[in-house]
Amino acid sequence: MEFKNLIVDKKDGIAILKFNRPKALNALNSETLIELKAAGEALNADKTIKVVVVTGEGKAFVAGADILEMKDLTALEGMAFSARGHEAFATLENMEKPVIAAVNGFALGGGFEVALACDIIYASDRAKVGFPETTLGIHPGFGGTQRTAKLAGLAKAKELIFSGKTIGAAEAYEMGLLNKVVPDDQLMASVMALAGKIAANGPFAVRLAKECVNKSLSLDNKEGLALEAKDFGLCFATKDQKEGMTAFVEKRKATFTGE
Ligand code: CAA
């Protein structure tokens, strides 16, 4: 996969998708959003890939949507720009495999919103996150107003968004916005260890688990449990379920094929 603003590397069933506009701290312009959607769709279709890791080149994860591109937008263009971000991030959120954000530095505005669209967020202890949008006369437009409160609660989300303040990784972790904070030089090793652990599990089971957990936010309990029962049953139609349980009985490690 060749892109202008992204680098995609694949190894051992794990893809690393890296934002690569370091001179602009990986700010998201329309071109990058279009590439992100294309890369997400291609990785979703790639059966050899079990887990996707998203990170940034240089000192930033992503320092937000591109302010130079947004500066002179009309209201309709602003709406279209927001929709372009939503579409691109939906490819991460709805990908049929887990997506882990490795937040290596600044994750501000649209940059933090990329991370929040991922399934799991590990951050360097040097990372800084927040929503500076209100300091620019706008508010988060790539999902931040919707996804933040689901993790941190309404009051914390409002404080972060209304103030526009930037906070350190430790504070963001305390707020429930991050899964883990690790020393900067151990970030990628920690993320790859987690990715490897997930990649060794039954891909179909992980995929359905992601669907069930994601939908738990929008379904009522009865509908959610019905979905869980259906997806649980579907697992029994796979070779991986037979292999996983047979391996347990035979006291050996399971080898999953995704069938
Ligand atoms: N858009 C465009 N360019 C950006 C950018 C952004 N979001 N963030 C950084 N850059 C550019 C800078 O303009 C600078 O370019 P030049 O070298 O050409 O001047 C380059 O990246 C390096 O940045 P700095 O010199 O500012 O680096 P720093 O280390 O001094 O500061 C920073 C780092 C605190 C992250 C600072 O760059 C900053 O505040 N960036 C903007 C953060 C921001 O406001 N993000 C939210 C954007 S709005 C949004 O995301 C809307 C939405 O929800 C859809």
Tab-separated table of C-alpha atoms and ligand atoms in Angstrom:
chain	number	residue	atom	x	y	z
A	1	MET	CA	0.000	0.000	0.000
A	2	GLU	CA	1.550	3.293	-1.123
A	3	PHE	CA	0.318	6.568	0.339
A	4	LYS	CA	1.626	10.131	0.456
A	5	ASN	CA	0.816	10.814	4.117
A	6	LEU	CA	0.687	7.319	5.620
A	7	ILE	CA	3.109	4.432	5.897
A	8	VAL	CA	1.680	0.927	6.220
A	9	ASP	CA	3.957	-1.940	7.298
A	10	LYS	CA	2.817	-5.519	7.812
A	11	LYS	CA	4.525	-8.275	9.769
A	12	ASP	CA	3.341	-11.475	11.470
A	13	GLY	CA	-0.357	-10.681	11.059
A	14	ILE	CA	-0.028	-7.154	12.471
A	15	ALA	CA	-0.203	-3.969	10.393
A	16	ILE	CA	1.326	-0.705	11.581
A	17	LEU	CA	-0.375	2.311	10.070
A	18	LYS	CA	1.723	5.413	10.673
A	19	PHE	CA	0.691	9.014	10.049
A	20	ASN	CA	3.578	10.506	8.114
A	21	ARG	CA	3.391	14.300	7.810
A	22	PRO	CA	5.918	15.021	10.569
A	23	LYS	CA	6.660	18.591	9.391
A	24	ALA	CA	3.016	19.445	10.176
A	25	LEU	CA	2.993	17.177	13.262
A	26	ASN	CA	0.876	14.740	11.206
A	27	ALA	CA	-2.053	17.194	11.038
A	28	LEU	CA	-5.026	15.688	9.241
A	29	ASN	CA	-5.758	17.362	5.920
A	30	SER	CA	-8.418	16.042	3.542
A	31	GLU	CA	-5.832	14.122	1.565
A	32	THR	CA	-4.749	12.229	4.693
A	33	LEU	CA	-8.358	11.513	5.687
A	34	ILE	CA	-9.073	10.077	2.233
A	35	GLU	CA	-5.929	7.956	2.454
A	36	LEU	CA	-6.862	6.803	5.970
A	37	LYS	CA	-10.250	5.596	4.732
A	38	ALA	CA	-8.631	3.740	1.817
A	39	ALA	CA	-5.970	2.201	4.078
A	40	GLY	CA	-8.610	1.161	6.643
A	41	GLU	CA	-10.739	-0.497	3.991
A	42	ALA	CA	-7.744	-2.326	2.494
A	43	LEU	CA	-6.564	-3.574	5.912
A	44	ASN	CA	-10.088	-4.686	6.747
A	45	ALA	CA	-10.168	-6.791	3.573
A	46	ASP	CA	-6.677	-8.244	4.149
A	47	LYS	CA	-7.237	-11.677	5.692
A	48	THR	CA	-3.562	-11.984	6.682
A	49	ILE	CA	-3.909	-9.051	9.083
A	50	LYS	CA	-5.334	-9.791	12.543
A	51	VAL	CA	-4.605	-6.518	14.374
A	52	VAL	CA	-3.923	-2.956	13.234
A	53	VAL	CA	-1.715	-0.540	15.193
A	54	VAL	CA	-2.065	3.199	14.514
A	55	THR	CA	0.760	5.578	15.409
A	56	GLY	CA	2.551	8.733	14.261
A	57	GLU	CA	5.951	9.568	12.811
A	58	GLY	CA	8.100	12.002	14.789
A	59	LYS	CA	7.171	13.806	17.994
A	60	ALA	CA	3.415	13.798	17.421
A	61	PHE	CA	0.779	11.125	17.120
A	62	VAL	CA	-1.448	13.653	15.331
A	63	ALA	CA	-1.658	17.361	16.313
A	64	GLY	CA	-5.222	17.714	15.075
A	65	ALA	CA	-7.105	18.527	11.936
A	66	ASP	CA	-5.129	20.739	9.560
A	67	ILE	CA	-5.731	24.308	10.698
A	68	LEU	CA	-4.342	25.749	7.452
A	69	GLU	CA	-6.923	23.802	5.455
A	70	MET	CA	-9.782	24.688	7.840
A	71	LYS	CA	-9.013	28.391	8.218
A	72	ASP	CA	-11.149	29.679	5.333
A	73	LEU	CA	-13.837	27.006	5.155
A	74	THR	CA	-17.484	27.975	4.711
A	75	ALA	CA	-20.129	26.405	6.960
A	76	LEU	CA	-20.998	23.803	4.326
A	77	GLU	CA	-17.350	23.012	3.702
A	78	GLY	CA	-16.842	22.676	7.464
A	79	MET	CA	-19.689	20.186	7.619
A	80	ALA	CA	-18.194	18.202	4.711
A	81	PHE	CA	-14.744	18.235	6.365
A	82	SER	CA	-16.234	16.882	9.593
A	83	ALA	CA	-18.091	14.171	7.641
A	84	ARG	CA	-14.845	13.213	5.876
A	85	GLY	CA	-13.216	12.700	9.275
A	86	HIS	CA	-16.183	10.674	10.536
A	87	GLU	CA	-16.044	8.437	7.479
A	88	ALA	CA	-12.316	7.852	7.780
A	89	PHE	CA	-12.485	7.105	11.516
A	90	ALA	CA	-15.471	4.788	11.009
A	91	THR	CA	-13.165	2.470	9.053
A	92	LEU	CA	-11.119	2.087	12.258
A	93	GLU	CA	-14.064	1.802	14.629
A	94	ASN	CA	-15.930	-0.698	12.443
A	95	MET	CA	-12.920	-2.663	11.222
A	96	GLU	CA	-13.493	-6.393	11.639
A	97	LYS	CA	-10.302	-6.661	13.699
A	98	PRO	CA	-8.959	-4.770	16.695
A	99	VAL	CA	-7.263	-1.431	16.180
A	100	ILE	CA	-4.775	-0.249	18.818
A	101	ALA	CA	-3.624	3.371	19.030
A	102	ALA	CA	0.011	3.796	20.070
A	103	VAL	CA	-0.011	7.459	21.101
A	104	ASN	CA	3.627	8.470	20.811
A	105	GLY	CA	3.290	12.225	21.426
A	106	PHE	CA	0.798	15.048	20.867
A	107	ALA	CA	-2.727	13.737	20.241
A	108	LEU	CA	-4.714	16.936	20.075
A	109	GLY	CA	-8.142	17.698	18.666
A	110	GLY	CA	-8.657	15.499	15.606
A	111	GLY	CA	-5.540	13.625	16.686
A	112	PHE	CA	-7.060	12.560	19.985
A	113	GLU	CA	-10.265	11.817	18.094
A	114	VAL	CA	-8.388	9.301	15.896
A	115	ALA	CA	-7.197	7.536	19.031
A	116	LEU	CA	-10.707	7.539	20.513
A	117	ALA	CA	-12.009	5.812	17.368
A	118	CYS	CA	-9.548	2.948	18.010
A	119	ASP	CA	-10.457	0.001	20.251
A	120	ILE	CA	-7.582	0.311	22.700
A	121	ILE	CA	-5.248	3.235	23.462
A	122	TYR	CA	-1.724	2.858	24.855
A	123	ALA	CA	0.185	6.097	25.327
A	124	SER	CA	3.750	7.152	25.966
A	125	ASP	CA	4.292	8.842	29.320
A	126	ARG	CA	5.375	11.864	27.251
A	127	ALA	CA	2.111	12.054	25.306
A	128	LYS	CA	-0.134	15.073	25.630
A	129	VAL	CA	-3.800	14.916	24.759
A	130	GLY	CA	-6.745	17.276	24.700
A	131	PHE	CA	-9.187	19.232	22.616
A	132	PRO	CA	-7.809	22.697	21.771
A	133	GLU	CA	-10.660	23.308	19.300
A	134	THR	CA	-12.506	25.787	21.519
A	135	THR	CA	-9.331	27.896	21.656
A	136	LEU	CA	-9.670	28.145	17.857
A	137	GLY	CA	-13.343	29.125	17.876
A	138	ILE	CA	-14.684	25.704	16.890
A	139	HIS	CA	-15.488	22.488	18.777
A	140	PRO	CA	-14.326	18.915	18.157
A	141	GLY	CA	-15.610	17.759	14.786
A	142	PHE	CA	-14.167	14.281	14.285
A	143	GLY	CA	-16.154	12.478	17.002
A	144	GLY	CA	-14.763	14.051	20.185
A	145	THR	CA	-18.092	15.443	21.388
A	146	GLN	CA	-19.582	11.951	21.126
A	147	ARG	CA	-16.854	9.502	22.098
A	148	THR	CA	-15.216	11.292	25.049
A	149	ALA	CA	-18.160	11.177	27.455
A	150	LYS	CA	-18.629	7.458	26.796
A	151	LEU	CA	-15.188	6.836	28.305
A	152	ALA	CA	-14.746	9.632	30.840
A	153	GLY	CA	-18.336	10.584	31.713
A	154	LEU	CA	-20.187	13.774	30.824
A	155	ALA	CA	-18.598	16.087	33.391
A	156	LYS	CA	-14.986	15.192	32.552
A	157	ALA	CA	-15.689	15.355	28.809
A	158	LYS	CA	-17.238	18.795	29.168
A	159	GLU	CA	-14.361	20.106	31.276
A	160	LEU	CA	-11.789	18.913	28.748
A	161	ILE	CA	-13.666	20.199	25.695
A	162	PHE	CA	-14.884	23.526	27.136
A	163	SER	CA	-11.469	24.452	28.577
A	164	GLY	CA	-9.412	23.409	25.530
A	165	LYS	CA	-6.668	22.425	27.963
A	166	THR	CA	-3.942	19.945	27.127
A	167	ILE	CA	-3.317	17.236	29.716
A	168	GLY	CA	-0.605	14.652	30.241
A	169	ALA	CA	-1.049	10.935	29.639
A	170	ALA	CA	-1.233	10.120	33.371
A	171	GLU	CA	-4.197	12.467	33.899
A	172	ALA	CA	-5.942	11.144	30.775
A	173	TYR	CA	-5.464	7.606	32.108
A	174	GLU	CA	-7.009	8.604	35.456
A	175	MET	CA	-10.003	9.928	33.518
A	176	GLY	CA	-10.521	6.576	31.796
A	177	LEU	CA	-9.505	7.876	28.379
A	178	LEU	CA	-6.492	5.581	27.942
A	179	ASN	CA	-5.946	1.868	28.531
A	180	LYS	CA	-2.349	2.184	29.618
A	181	VAL	CA	0.540	4.635	29.956
A	182	VAL	CA	4.024	3.232	29.380
A	183	PRO	CA	7.533	4.687	29.415
A	184	ASP	CA	8.187	6.337	26.060
A	185	ASP	CA	10.927	3.914	24.999
A	186	GLN	CA	8.672	0.923	25.716
A	187	LEU	CA	5.556	2.126	23.886
A	188	MET	CA	5.873	0.148	20.663
A	189	ALA	CA	7.135	-2.993	22.445
A	190	SER	CA	4.125	-2.909	24.795
A	191	VAL	CA	1.686	-2.309	21.964
A	192	MET	CA	3.216	-5.054	19.817
A	193	ALA	CA	3.109	-7.498	22.757
A	194	LEU	CA	-0.615	-6.814	23.165
A	195	ALA	CA	-1.197	-6.986	19.399
A	196	GLY	CA	0.651	-10.320	19.264
A	197	LYS	CA	-1.457	-11.733	22.092
A	198	ILE	CA	-4.677	-10.714	20.337
A	199	ALA	CA	-3.412	-11.939	16.937
A	200	ALA	CA	-2.842	-15.413	18.402
A	201	ASN	CA	-6.540	-15.735	19.343
A	202	GLY	CA	-9.416	-16.855	17.135
A	203	PRO	CA	-9.909	-13.965	14.675
A	204	PHE	CA	-13.602	-14.630	14.100
A	205	ALA	CA	-14.296	-14.716	17.853
A	206	VAL	CA	-12.363	-11.467	18.362
A	207	ARG	CA	-14.222	-9.856	15.450
A	208	LEU	CA	-17.641	-10.807	16.853
A	209	ALA	CA	-16.614	-9.741	20.356
A	210	LYS	CA	-15.701	-6.304	18.972
A	211	GLU	CA	-19.099	-6.069	17.302
A	212	CYS	CA	-20.935	-7.020	20.505
A	213	VAL	CA	-18.971	-4.637	22.732
A	214	ASN	CA	-19.266	-1.732	20.263
A	215	LYS	CA	-23.008	-2.239	19.933
A	216	SER	CA	-23.473	-2.418	23.710
A	217	LEU	CA	-23.337	1.391	23.649
A	218	SER	CA	-26.314	1.771	21.345
A	219	LEU	CA	-28.472	-1.306	22.046
A	220	ASP	CA	-30.663	-1.769	25.099
A	221	ASN	CA	-29.709	-4.679	27.353
A	222	LYS	CA	-32.246	-7.104	25.860
A	223	GLU	CA	-31.145	-6.398	22.278
A	224	GLY	CA	-27.495	-6.518	23.295
A	225	LEU	CA	-27.871	-9.909	24.964
A	226	ALA	CA	-29.765	-11.230	21.907
A	227	LEU	CA	-26.857	-10.123	19.700
A	228	GLU	CA	-24.397	-11.747	22.113
A	229	ALA	CA	-26.313	-15.063	22.017
A	230	LYS	CA	-26.439	-15.003	18.193
A	231	ASP	CA	-22.723	-14.199	17.839
A	232	PHE	CA	-21.791	-16.718	20.570
A	233	GLY	CA	-23.698	-19.375	18.629
A	234	LEU	CA	-21.972	-18.362	15.380
A	235	CYS	CA	-18.588	-19.106	16.959
A	236	PHE	CA	-19.640	-22.779	17.118
A	237	ALA	CA	-19.872	-22.824	13.306
A	238	THR	CA	-16.104	-22.209	13.054
A	239	LYS	CA	-13.123	-24.545	12.862
A	240	ASP	CA	-11.433	-22.206	15.328
A	241	GLN	CA	-13.932	-23.070	18.081
A	242	LYS	CA	-13.304	-26.792	17.518
A	243	GLU	CA	-9.553	-26.201	17.482
A	244	GLY	CA	-9.578	-23.949	20.567
A	245	MET	CA	-11.552	-26.375	22.715
A	246	THR	CA	-9.814	-29.492	21.386
A	247	ALA	CA	-6.443	-27.898	22.126
A	248	PHE	CA	-7.588	-27.167	25.693
A	249	VAL	CA	-8.658	-30.797	26.188
A	250	GLU	CA	-5.416	-32.064	24.626
A	251	LYS	CA	-3.384	-29.648	26.793
A	252	ARG	CA	-1.663	-27.966	23.830
A	253	LYS	CA	-1.608	-24.470	22.339
A	254	ALA	CA	-4.370	-23.806	19.812
A	255	THR	CA	-3.523	-22.855	16.239
A	256	PHE	CA	-6.267	-20.751	14.734
A	257	THR	CA	-6.793	-20.376	10.991
A	258	GLY	CA	-9.679	-17.922	10.998
A	259	GLU	CA	-12.010	-20.528	9.502
B	1	CAA	N1	-2.674	21.990	11.643
B	1	CAA	C1	-1.748	22.460	10.783
B	1	CAA	N2	-0.455	22.573	11.078
B	1	CAA	C2	-0.059	22.214	12.313
B	1	CAA	C3	-0.957	21.715	13.263
B	1	CAA	C4	-2.327	21.594	12.886
B	1	CAA	N3	-3.249	21.093	13.712
B	1	CAA	N4	-0.288	21.441	14.410
B	1	CAA	C5	0.992	21.755	14.162
B	1	CAA	N5	1.140	22.206	12.907
B	1	CAA	C6	2.356	22.663	12.256
B	1	CAA	C7	2.789	24.042	12.787
B	1	CAA	O1	2.063	25.067	12.144
B	1	CAA	C8	4.253	24.037	12.441
B	1	CAA	O2	4.386	24.321	11.072
B	1	CAA	P1	5.555	25.338	10.579
B	1	CAA	O3	6.850	24.656	10.974
B	1	CAA	O4	5.336	25.399	9.102
B	1	CAA	O5	5.332	26.610	11.306
B	1	CAA	C9	4.656	22.580	12.638
B	1	CAA	O6	3.429	21.827	12.609
B	1	CAA	C10	5.320	22.319	13.980
B	1	CAA	O7	4.462	22.829	14.982
B	1	CAA	P2	4.951	23.821	16.145
B	1	CAA	O8	6.119	24.627	15.680
B	1	CAA	O9	3.764	24.556	16.637
B	1	CAA	O10	5.460	22.750	17.219
B	1	CAA	P3	5.542	22.959	18.812
B	1	CAA	O11	6.285	21.772	19.325
B	1	CAA	O12	6.048	24.307	19.164
B	1	CAA	O13	4.029	22.880	19.319
B	1	CAA	C11	1.806	21.918	19.398
B	1	CAA	C12	3.325	21.662	19.219
B	1	CAA	C13	1.547	22.381	20.827
B	1	CAA	C14	1.108	20.605	19.134
B	1	CAA	C15	1.348	23.021	18.410
B	1	CAA	O14	1.811	22.703	17.114
B	1	CAA	C16	-0.132	23.183	18.342
B	1	CAA	O15	-0.735	23.789	19.210
B	1	CAA	N6	-0.771	22.661	17.242
B	1	CAA	C17	-2.194	22.807	17.030
B	1	CAA	C18	-2.976	21.865	17.928
B	1	CAA	C19	-4.457	22.077	17.712
B	1	CAA	O16	-4.987	23.155	17.936
B	1	CAA	N7	-5.149	21.011	17.281
B	1	CAA	C20	-6.569	21.037	17.055
B	1	CAA	C21	-6.863	21.391	15.621
B	1	CAA	S1	-8.589	21.677	15.337
B	1	CAA	C22	-9.261	20.131	15.127
B	1	CAA	O17	-8.621	19.115	15.300
B	1	CAA	C23	-10.700	20.154	14.700
B	1	CAA	C24	-11.436	18.877	14.693
B	1	CAA	O18	-11.774	18.327	15.736
B	1	CAA	C25	-11.884	18.308	13.430
